[in-house]
Coordinates of C-alpha atoms in Angstrom, one line a residue:
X1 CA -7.1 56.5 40.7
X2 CA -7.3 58.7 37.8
X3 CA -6.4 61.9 40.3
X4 CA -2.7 59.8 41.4
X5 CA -2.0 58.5 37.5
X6 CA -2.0 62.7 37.1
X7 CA 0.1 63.3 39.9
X8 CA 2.3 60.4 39.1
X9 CA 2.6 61.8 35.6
X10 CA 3.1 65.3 36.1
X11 CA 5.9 64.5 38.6
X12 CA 4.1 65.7 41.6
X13 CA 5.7 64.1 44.4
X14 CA 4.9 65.8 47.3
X15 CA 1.1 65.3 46.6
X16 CA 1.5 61.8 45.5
X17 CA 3.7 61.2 49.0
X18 CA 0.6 62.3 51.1
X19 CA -2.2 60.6 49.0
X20 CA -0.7 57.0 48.6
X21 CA 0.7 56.4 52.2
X22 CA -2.8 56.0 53.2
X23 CA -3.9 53.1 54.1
X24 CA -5.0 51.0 50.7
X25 CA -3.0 52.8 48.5
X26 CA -1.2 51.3 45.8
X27 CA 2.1 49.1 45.8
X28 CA 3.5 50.8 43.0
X29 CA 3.0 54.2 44.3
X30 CA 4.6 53.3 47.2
X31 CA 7.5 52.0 45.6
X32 CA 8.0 54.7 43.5
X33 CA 7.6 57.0 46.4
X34 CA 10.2 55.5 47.7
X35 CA 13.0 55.9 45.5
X36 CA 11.7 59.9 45.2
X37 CA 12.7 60.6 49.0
X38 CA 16.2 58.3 48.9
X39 CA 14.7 55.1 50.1
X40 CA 15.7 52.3 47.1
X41 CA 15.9 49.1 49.6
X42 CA 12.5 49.9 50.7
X43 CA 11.5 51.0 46.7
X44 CA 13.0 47.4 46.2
X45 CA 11.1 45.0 48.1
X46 CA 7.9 46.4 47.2
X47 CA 9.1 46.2 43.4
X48 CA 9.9 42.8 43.8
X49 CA 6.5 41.7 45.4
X50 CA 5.1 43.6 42.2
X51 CA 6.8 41.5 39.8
X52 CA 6.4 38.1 41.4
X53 CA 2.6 39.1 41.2
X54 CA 2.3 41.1 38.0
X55 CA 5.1 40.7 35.9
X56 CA 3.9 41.8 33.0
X57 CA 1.2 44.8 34.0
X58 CA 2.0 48.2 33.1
X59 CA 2.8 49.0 36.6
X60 CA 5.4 46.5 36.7
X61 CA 7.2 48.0 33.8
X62 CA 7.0 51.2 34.8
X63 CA 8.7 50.3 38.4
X64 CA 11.6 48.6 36.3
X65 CA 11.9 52.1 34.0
X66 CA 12.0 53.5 37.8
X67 CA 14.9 51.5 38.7
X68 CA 17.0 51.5 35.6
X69 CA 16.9 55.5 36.0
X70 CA 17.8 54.6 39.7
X71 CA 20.8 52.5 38.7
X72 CA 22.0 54.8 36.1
X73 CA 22.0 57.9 38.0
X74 CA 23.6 56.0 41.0
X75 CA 26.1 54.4 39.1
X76 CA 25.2 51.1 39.1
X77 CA 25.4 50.9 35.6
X78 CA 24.8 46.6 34.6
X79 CA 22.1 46.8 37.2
X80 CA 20.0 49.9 34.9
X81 CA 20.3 48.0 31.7
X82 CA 19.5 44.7 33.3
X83 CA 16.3 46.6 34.3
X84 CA 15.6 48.5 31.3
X85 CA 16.0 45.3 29.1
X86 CA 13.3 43.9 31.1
X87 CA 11.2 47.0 30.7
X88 CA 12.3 47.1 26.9
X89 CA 11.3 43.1 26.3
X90 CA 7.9 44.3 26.4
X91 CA 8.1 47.7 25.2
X92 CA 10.2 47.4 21.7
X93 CA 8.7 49.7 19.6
X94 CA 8.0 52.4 21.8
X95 CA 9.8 55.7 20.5
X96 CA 13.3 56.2 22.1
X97 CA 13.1 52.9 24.1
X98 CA 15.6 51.3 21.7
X99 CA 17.6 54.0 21.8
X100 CA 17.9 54.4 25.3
X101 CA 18.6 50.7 25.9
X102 CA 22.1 50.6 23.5
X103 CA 23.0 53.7 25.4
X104 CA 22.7 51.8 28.6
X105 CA 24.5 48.7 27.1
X106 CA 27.4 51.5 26.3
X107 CA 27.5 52.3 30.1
X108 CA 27.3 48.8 31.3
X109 CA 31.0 48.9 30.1
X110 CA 32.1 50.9 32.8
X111 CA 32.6 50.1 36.7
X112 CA 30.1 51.0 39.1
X113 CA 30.1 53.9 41.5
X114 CA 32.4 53.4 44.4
X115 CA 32.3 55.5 47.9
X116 CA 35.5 54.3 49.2
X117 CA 36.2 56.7 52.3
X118 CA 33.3 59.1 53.9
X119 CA 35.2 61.7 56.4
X120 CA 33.2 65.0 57.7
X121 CA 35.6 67.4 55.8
X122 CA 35.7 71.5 55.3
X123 CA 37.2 72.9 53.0
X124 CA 37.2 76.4 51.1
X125 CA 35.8 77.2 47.8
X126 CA 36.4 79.9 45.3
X127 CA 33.1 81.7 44.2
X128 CA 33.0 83.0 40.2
X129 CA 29.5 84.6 39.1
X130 CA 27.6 83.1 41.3
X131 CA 29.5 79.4 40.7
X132 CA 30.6 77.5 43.3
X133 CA 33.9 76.0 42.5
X134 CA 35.4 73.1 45.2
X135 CA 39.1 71.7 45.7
X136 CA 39.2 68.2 44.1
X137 CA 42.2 65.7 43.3
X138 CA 41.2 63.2 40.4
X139 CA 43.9 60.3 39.8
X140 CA 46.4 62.6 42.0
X141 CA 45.9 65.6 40.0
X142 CA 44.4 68.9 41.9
X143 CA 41.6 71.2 40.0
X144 CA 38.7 73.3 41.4
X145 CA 35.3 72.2 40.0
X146 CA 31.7 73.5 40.2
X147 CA 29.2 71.9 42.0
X148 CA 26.3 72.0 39.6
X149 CA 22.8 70.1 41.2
X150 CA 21.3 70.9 37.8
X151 CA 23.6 68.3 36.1
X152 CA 22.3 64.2 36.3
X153 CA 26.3 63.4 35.4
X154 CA 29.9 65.2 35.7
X155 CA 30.9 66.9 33.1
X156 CA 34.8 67.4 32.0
X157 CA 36.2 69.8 28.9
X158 CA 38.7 67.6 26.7
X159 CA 41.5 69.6 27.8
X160 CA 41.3 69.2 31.4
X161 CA 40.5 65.5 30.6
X162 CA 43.5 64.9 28.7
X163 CA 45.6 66.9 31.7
X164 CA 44.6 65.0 34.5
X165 CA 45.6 62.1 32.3
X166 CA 42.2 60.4 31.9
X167 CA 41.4 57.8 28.8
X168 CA 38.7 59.2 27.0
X169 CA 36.5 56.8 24.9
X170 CA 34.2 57.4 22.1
X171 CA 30.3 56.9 23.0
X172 CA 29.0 56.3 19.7
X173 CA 25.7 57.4 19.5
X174 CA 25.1 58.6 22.8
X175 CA 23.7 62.2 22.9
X176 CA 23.4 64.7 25.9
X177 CA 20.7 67.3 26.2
X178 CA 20.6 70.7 28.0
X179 CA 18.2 73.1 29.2
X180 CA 18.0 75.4 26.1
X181 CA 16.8 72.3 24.3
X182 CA 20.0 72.0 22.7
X183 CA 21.9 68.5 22.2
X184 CA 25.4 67.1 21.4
X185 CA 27.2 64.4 21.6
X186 CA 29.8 63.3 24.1
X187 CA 32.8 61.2 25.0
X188 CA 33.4 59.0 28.3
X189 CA 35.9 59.4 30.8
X190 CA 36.3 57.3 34.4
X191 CA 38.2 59.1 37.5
X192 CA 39.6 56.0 39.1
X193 CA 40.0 58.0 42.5
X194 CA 38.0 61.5 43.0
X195 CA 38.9 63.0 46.2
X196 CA 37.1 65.6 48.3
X197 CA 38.5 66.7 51.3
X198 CA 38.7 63.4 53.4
X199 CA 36.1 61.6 51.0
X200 CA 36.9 59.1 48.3
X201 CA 35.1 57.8 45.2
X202 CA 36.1 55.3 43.2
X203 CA 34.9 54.7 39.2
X204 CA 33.7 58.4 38.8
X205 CA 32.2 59.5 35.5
X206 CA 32.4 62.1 33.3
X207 CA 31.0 63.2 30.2
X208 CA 33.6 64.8 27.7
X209 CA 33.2 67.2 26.0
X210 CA 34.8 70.1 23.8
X211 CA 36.5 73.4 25.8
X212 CA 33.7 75.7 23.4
X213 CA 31.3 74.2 25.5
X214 CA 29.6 76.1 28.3
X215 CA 31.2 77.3 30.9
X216 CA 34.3 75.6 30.1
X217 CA 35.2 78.1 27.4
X218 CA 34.9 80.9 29.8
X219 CA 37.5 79.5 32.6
X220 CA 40.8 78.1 32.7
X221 CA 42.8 74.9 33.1
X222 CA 42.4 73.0 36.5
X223 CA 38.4 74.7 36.8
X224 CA 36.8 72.9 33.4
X225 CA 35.1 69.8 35.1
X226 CA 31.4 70.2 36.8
X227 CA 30.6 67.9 39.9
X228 CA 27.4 66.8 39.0
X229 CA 24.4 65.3 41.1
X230 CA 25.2 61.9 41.5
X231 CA 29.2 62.8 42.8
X232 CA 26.7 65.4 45.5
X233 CA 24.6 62.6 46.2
X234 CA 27.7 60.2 47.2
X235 CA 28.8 62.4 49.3
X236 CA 25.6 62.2 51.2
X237 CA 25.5 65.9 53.2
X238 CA 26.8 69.3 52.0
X239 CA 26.1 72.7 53.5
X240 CA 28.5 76.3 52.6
X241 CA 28.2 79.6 53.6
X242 CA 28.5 82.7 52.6
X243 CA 32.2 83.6 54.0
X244 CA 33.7 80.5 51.6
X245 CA 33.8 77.5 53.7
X246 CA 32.1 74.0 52.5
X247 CA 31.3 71.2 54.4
X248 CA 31.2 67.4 53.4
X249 CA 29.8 64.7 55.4
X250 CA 28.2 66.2 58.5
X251 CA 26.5 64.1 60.2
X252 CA 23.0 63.8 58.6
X253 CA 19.5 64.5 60.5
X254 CA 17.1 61.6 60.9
X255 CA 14.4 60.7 57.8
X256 CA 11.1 61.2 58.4
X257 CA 8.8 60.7 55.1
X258 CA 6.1 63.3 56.0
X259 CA 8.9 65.6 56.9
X260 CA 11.1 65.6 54.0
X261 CA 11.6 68.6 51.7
X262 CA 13.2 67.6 49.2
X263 CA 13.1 64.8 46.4
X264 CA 14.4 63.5 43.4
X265 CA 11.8 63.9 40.5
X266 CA 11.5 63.0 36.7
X267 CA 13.6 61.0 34.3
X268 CA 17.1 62.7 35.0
X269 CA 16.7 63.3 37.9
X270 CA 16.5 66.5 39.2
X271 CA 16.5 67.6 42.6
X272 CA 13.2 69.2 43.7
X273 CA 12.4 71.1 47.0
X274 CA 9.0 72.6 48.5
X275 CA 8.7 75.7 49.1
X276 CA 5.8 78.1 49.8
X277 CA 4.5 81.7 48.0
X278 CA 2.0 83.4 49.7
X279 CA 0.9 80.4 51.8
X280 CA 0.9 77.8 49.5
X281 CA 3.1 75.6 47.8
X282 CA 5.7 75.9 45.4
X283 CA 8.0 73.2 43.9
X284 CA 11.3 74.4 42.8
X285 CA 14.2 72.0 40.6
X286 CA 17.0 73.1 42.5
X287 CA 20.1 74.1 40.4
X288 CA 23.3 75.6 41.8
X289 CA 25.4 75.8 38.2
X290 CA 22.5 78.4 36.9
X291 CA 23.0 81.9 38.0
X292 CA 19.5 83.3 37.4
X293 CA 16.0 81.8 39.1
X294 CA 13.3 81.9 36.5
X295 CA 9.5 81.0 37.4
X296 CA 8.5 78.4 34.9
X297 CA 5.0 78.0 33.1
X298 CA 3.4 76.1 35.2
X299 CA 3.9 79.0 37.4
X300 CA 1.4 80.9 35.5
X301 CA -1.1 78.4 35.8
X302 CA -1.3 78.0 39.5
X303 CA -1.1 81.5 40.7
X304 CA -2.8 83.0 37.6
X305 CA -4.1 85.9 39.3
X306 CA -1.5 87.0 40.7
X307 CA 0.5 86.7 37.2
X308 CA -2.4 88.3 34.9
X309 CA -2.3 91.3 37.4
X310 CA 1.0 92.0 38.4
X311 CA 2.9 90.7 34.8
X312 CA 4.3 92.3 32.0
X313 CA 4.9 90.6 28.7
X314 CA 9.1 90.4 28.1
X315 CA 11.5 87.8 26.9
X316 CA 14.5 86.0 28.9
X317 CA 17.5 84.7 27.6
X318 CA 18.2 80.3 28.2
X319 CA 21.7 79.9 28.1
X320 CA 22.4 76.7 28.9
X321 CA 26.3 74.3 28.0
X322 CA 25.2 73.3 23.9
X323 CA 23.1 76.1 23.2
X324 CA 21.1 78.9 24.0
X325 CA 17.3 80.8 23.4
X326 CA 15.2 83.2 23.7
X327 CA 12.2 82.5 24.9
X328 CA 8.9 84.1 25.8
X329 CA 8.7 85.6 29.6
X330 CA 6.4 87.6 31.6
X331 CA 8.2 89.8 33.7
X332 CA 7.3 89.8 37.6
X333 CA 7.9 92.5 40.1
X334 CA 9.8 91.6 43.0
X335 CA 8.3 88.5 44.4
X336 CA 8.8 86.8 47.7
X337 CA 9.4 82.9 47.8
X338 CA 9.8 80.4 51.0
X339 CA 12.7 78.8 50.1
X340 CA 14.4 75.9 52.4
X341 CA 13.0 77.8 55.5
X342 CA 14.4 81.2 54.6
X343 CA 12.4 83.7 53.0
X344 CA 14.1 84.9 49.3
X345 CA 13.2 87.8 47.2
X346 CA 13.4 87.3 43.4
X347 CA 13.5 90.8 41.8
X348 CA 12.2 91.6 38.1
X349 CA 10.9 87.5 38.2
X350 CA 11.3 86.2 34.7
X351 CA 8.2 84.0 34.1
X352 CA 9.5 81.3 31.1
X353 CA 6.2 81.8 29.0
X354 CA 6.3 78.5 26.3
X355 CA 9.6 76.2 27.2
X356 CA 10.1 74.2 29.8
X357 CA 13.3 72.3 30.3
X358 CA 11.4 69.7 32.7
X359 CA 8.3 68.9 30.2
X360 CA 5.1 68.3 31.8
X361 CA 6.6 68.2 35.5
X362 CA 4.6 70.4 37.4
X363 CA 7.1 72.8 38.8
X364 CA 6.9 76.8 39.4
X365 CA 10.4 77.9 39.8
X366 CA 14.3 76.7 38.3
X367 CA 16.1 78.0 41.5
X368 CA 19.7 78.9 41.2
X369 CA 22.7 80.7 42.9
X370 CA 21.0 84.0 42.9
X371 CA 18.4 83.1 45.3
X372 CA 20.8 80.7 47.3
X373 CA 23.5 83.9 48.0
X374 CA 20.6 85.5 50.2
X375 CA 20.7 83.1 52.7
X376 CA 23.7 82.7 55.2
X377 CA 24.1 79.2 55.0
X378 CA 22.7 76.3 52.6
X379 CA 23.0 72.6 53.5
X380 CA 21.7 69.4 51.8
X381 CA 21.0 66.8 53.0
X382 CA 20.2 63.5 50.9
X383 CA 20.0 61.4 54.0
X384 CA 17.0 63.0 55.3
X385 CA 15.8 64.5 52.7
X386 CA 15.5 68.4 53.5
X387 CA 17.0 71.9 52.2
X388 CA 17.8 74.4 54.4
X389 CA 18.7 78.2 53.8
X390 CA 19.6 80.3 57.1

């Protein structure tokens, strides 16, 4: 038991996946398993034979934390804070649980999450240092945003917000984090229709915030909005290529538990994918909006060998949209990762020595666009769960 509470806490998934579908493994495990690899219904049921049993045990709370993170990140906004006020009933004075709870009372204000139309669609995209940016129309107005996998919401600059002719509210309070540690506050805006290709969305968030803010300072009108995870998530499959076409909606492969590659991990959440190095494995936060793949310290600790022999004590440079800095590194010679299938060579590896954005998750590498432009092709698929790079 002691072993899966440590895998459970250090955000080990893939472990956790193959230790507790054994046969007398836990409920909550399961369930929690469950909404990892994209199966809520069945994350659900076993939930709800947890509470009717156990209301009140620490497992039980934890599985209604699980699903107000669930709700939020899927939209269903009343359903996360009817959850989390459970969870917070017995947990009151638990730092940051208050907090958190009259932030999710602020987003049970808005409408939920709405896929309206899902149509197989390709369009083109325009590619700026490494970015992907795609053809969107938001209440009827056309811009080109980046598809960022690193980002748990959509993001908008206040200018482009106040072009397209959304209503942006205050969010007293309310505070967003990024992966330079930095944090800010933010304003709420909702797309009433985002269109992609022949795909609709209804009720479409956005955090606001100011045109200084990174990378919106850095590009012009129409291109200062990020598409975050849950907008790519909606849209259930998305594959490009390296000649500049995208594709939405393909028809998605077939989900196999044991199979899957990829899973949705932490607090935010992020999107995390196996890969291997040297025969074993690696698990990687996936992030298309960050230009540079960095090893992170964990990294160090389960290859240490090959880190003590081969590394050379540097420093690396986290930029990141609020702030940005410098933080310890060990620098890497050209190292070979298994990435979605494809094999991917990260030259002069930067190994992030004392921050991690992700806490005590147990991951090796932040993967971004500089790894993804080796392959041919990348697809995503949050149907079945796997990553491909050809």
């Amino acid at each position: 038991m002691a072993a899966t509470e440590e895998m459970y806490g250090t955000r080990q998934w893939f472990e956790l996946r193959d230790t507790v579908n054994r046969p007398g493994g836990s409920d909550f495990y399961r369930g929690a398993i469950a909404l990892a690899f994209n199966q809520p219904a069945s994350a659900e049921k076993i939930f709800a034979k947890l509470f009717g049993q156990t209301p009140d045990s620490r497992e039980a709370l934890e599985a209604r934390r699980l699903l107000a993170v669930w709700f939020s990140f899927t939209g269903q906004h009343r359903r996360s804070l009817r959850q989390y006020a459970l969870f917070h009933r017995s947990t009151p004075s638990t730092p940051g649980v208050e907090r958190e709870l009259q932030e999710r009372k602020i987003w049970a204000r808005y409408p939920n999450l709405e896929v309206r139309r899902r149509r197989a669609s390709a369009l083109r995209y325009t590619e700026k240092d490494g970015d992907l940016f795609l053809p969107v129309s938001i209440n009827g107005s056309q811009a080109r945003f980046l598809i960022d996998t690193g980002a748990n919401t959509s993001v908008i600059s206040e200018s482009e917000a106040r072009r397209i002719g959304m209503k942006i509210e205050n969010a007293p309070g309310l505070q967003m984090h990024d992966a330079a540690g930095a944090s800010s506050g933010y304003r709420i805006a909702v797309a009433k229709e985002l269109a992609v290709g022949g795909n609709l969305l209804g009720n479409v968030s956005f955090l606001v915030v100011s045109d200084e803010r990174m990378p919106f300072s850095q590009l012009p009108a129409g291109e200062r909005g990020i598409l975050g995870l849950p907008v790519l998530f909606a849209l259930q499959t998305i594959r490009w290529d390296h000649k500049g076409t995208v594709e939405i909606g393909f028809q998605p492969g077939p989900f196999r538990l044991e199979a899957a590659n990829l899973c949705f991990s932490g607090d935010g959440p992020h999107l995390v994918a196996k890969g291997e190095l040297g025969g074993r494995p690696v698990y990687m936060v996936v992030d298309t909006g960050d230009m540079k793949s960095r090893f992170l310290p964990y990294f160090a600790t389960s290859f240490e060998e090959y880190v003590r022999d081969r590394g050379q004590q540097g420093e690396t440079l986290l930029q990141a949209m609020v702030g940005s800095r410098r933080a310890a590194a060990v620098i890497l010679p050209e190292t070979e990762v298994l990435v979605g299938g494809r094999v991917t060579k990260l030259r002069r590896a930067e190994l992030i020595s004392n921050h991690s954005p992700f806490g005590a998750a147990r991951y090796h590498l932040w993967l971004g666009s500089d790894l993804l432009k080796q392959a041919d092709e990348v697809s995503i698929d949050f149907r079945s769960m796997k990553f491909r790079l050809k």
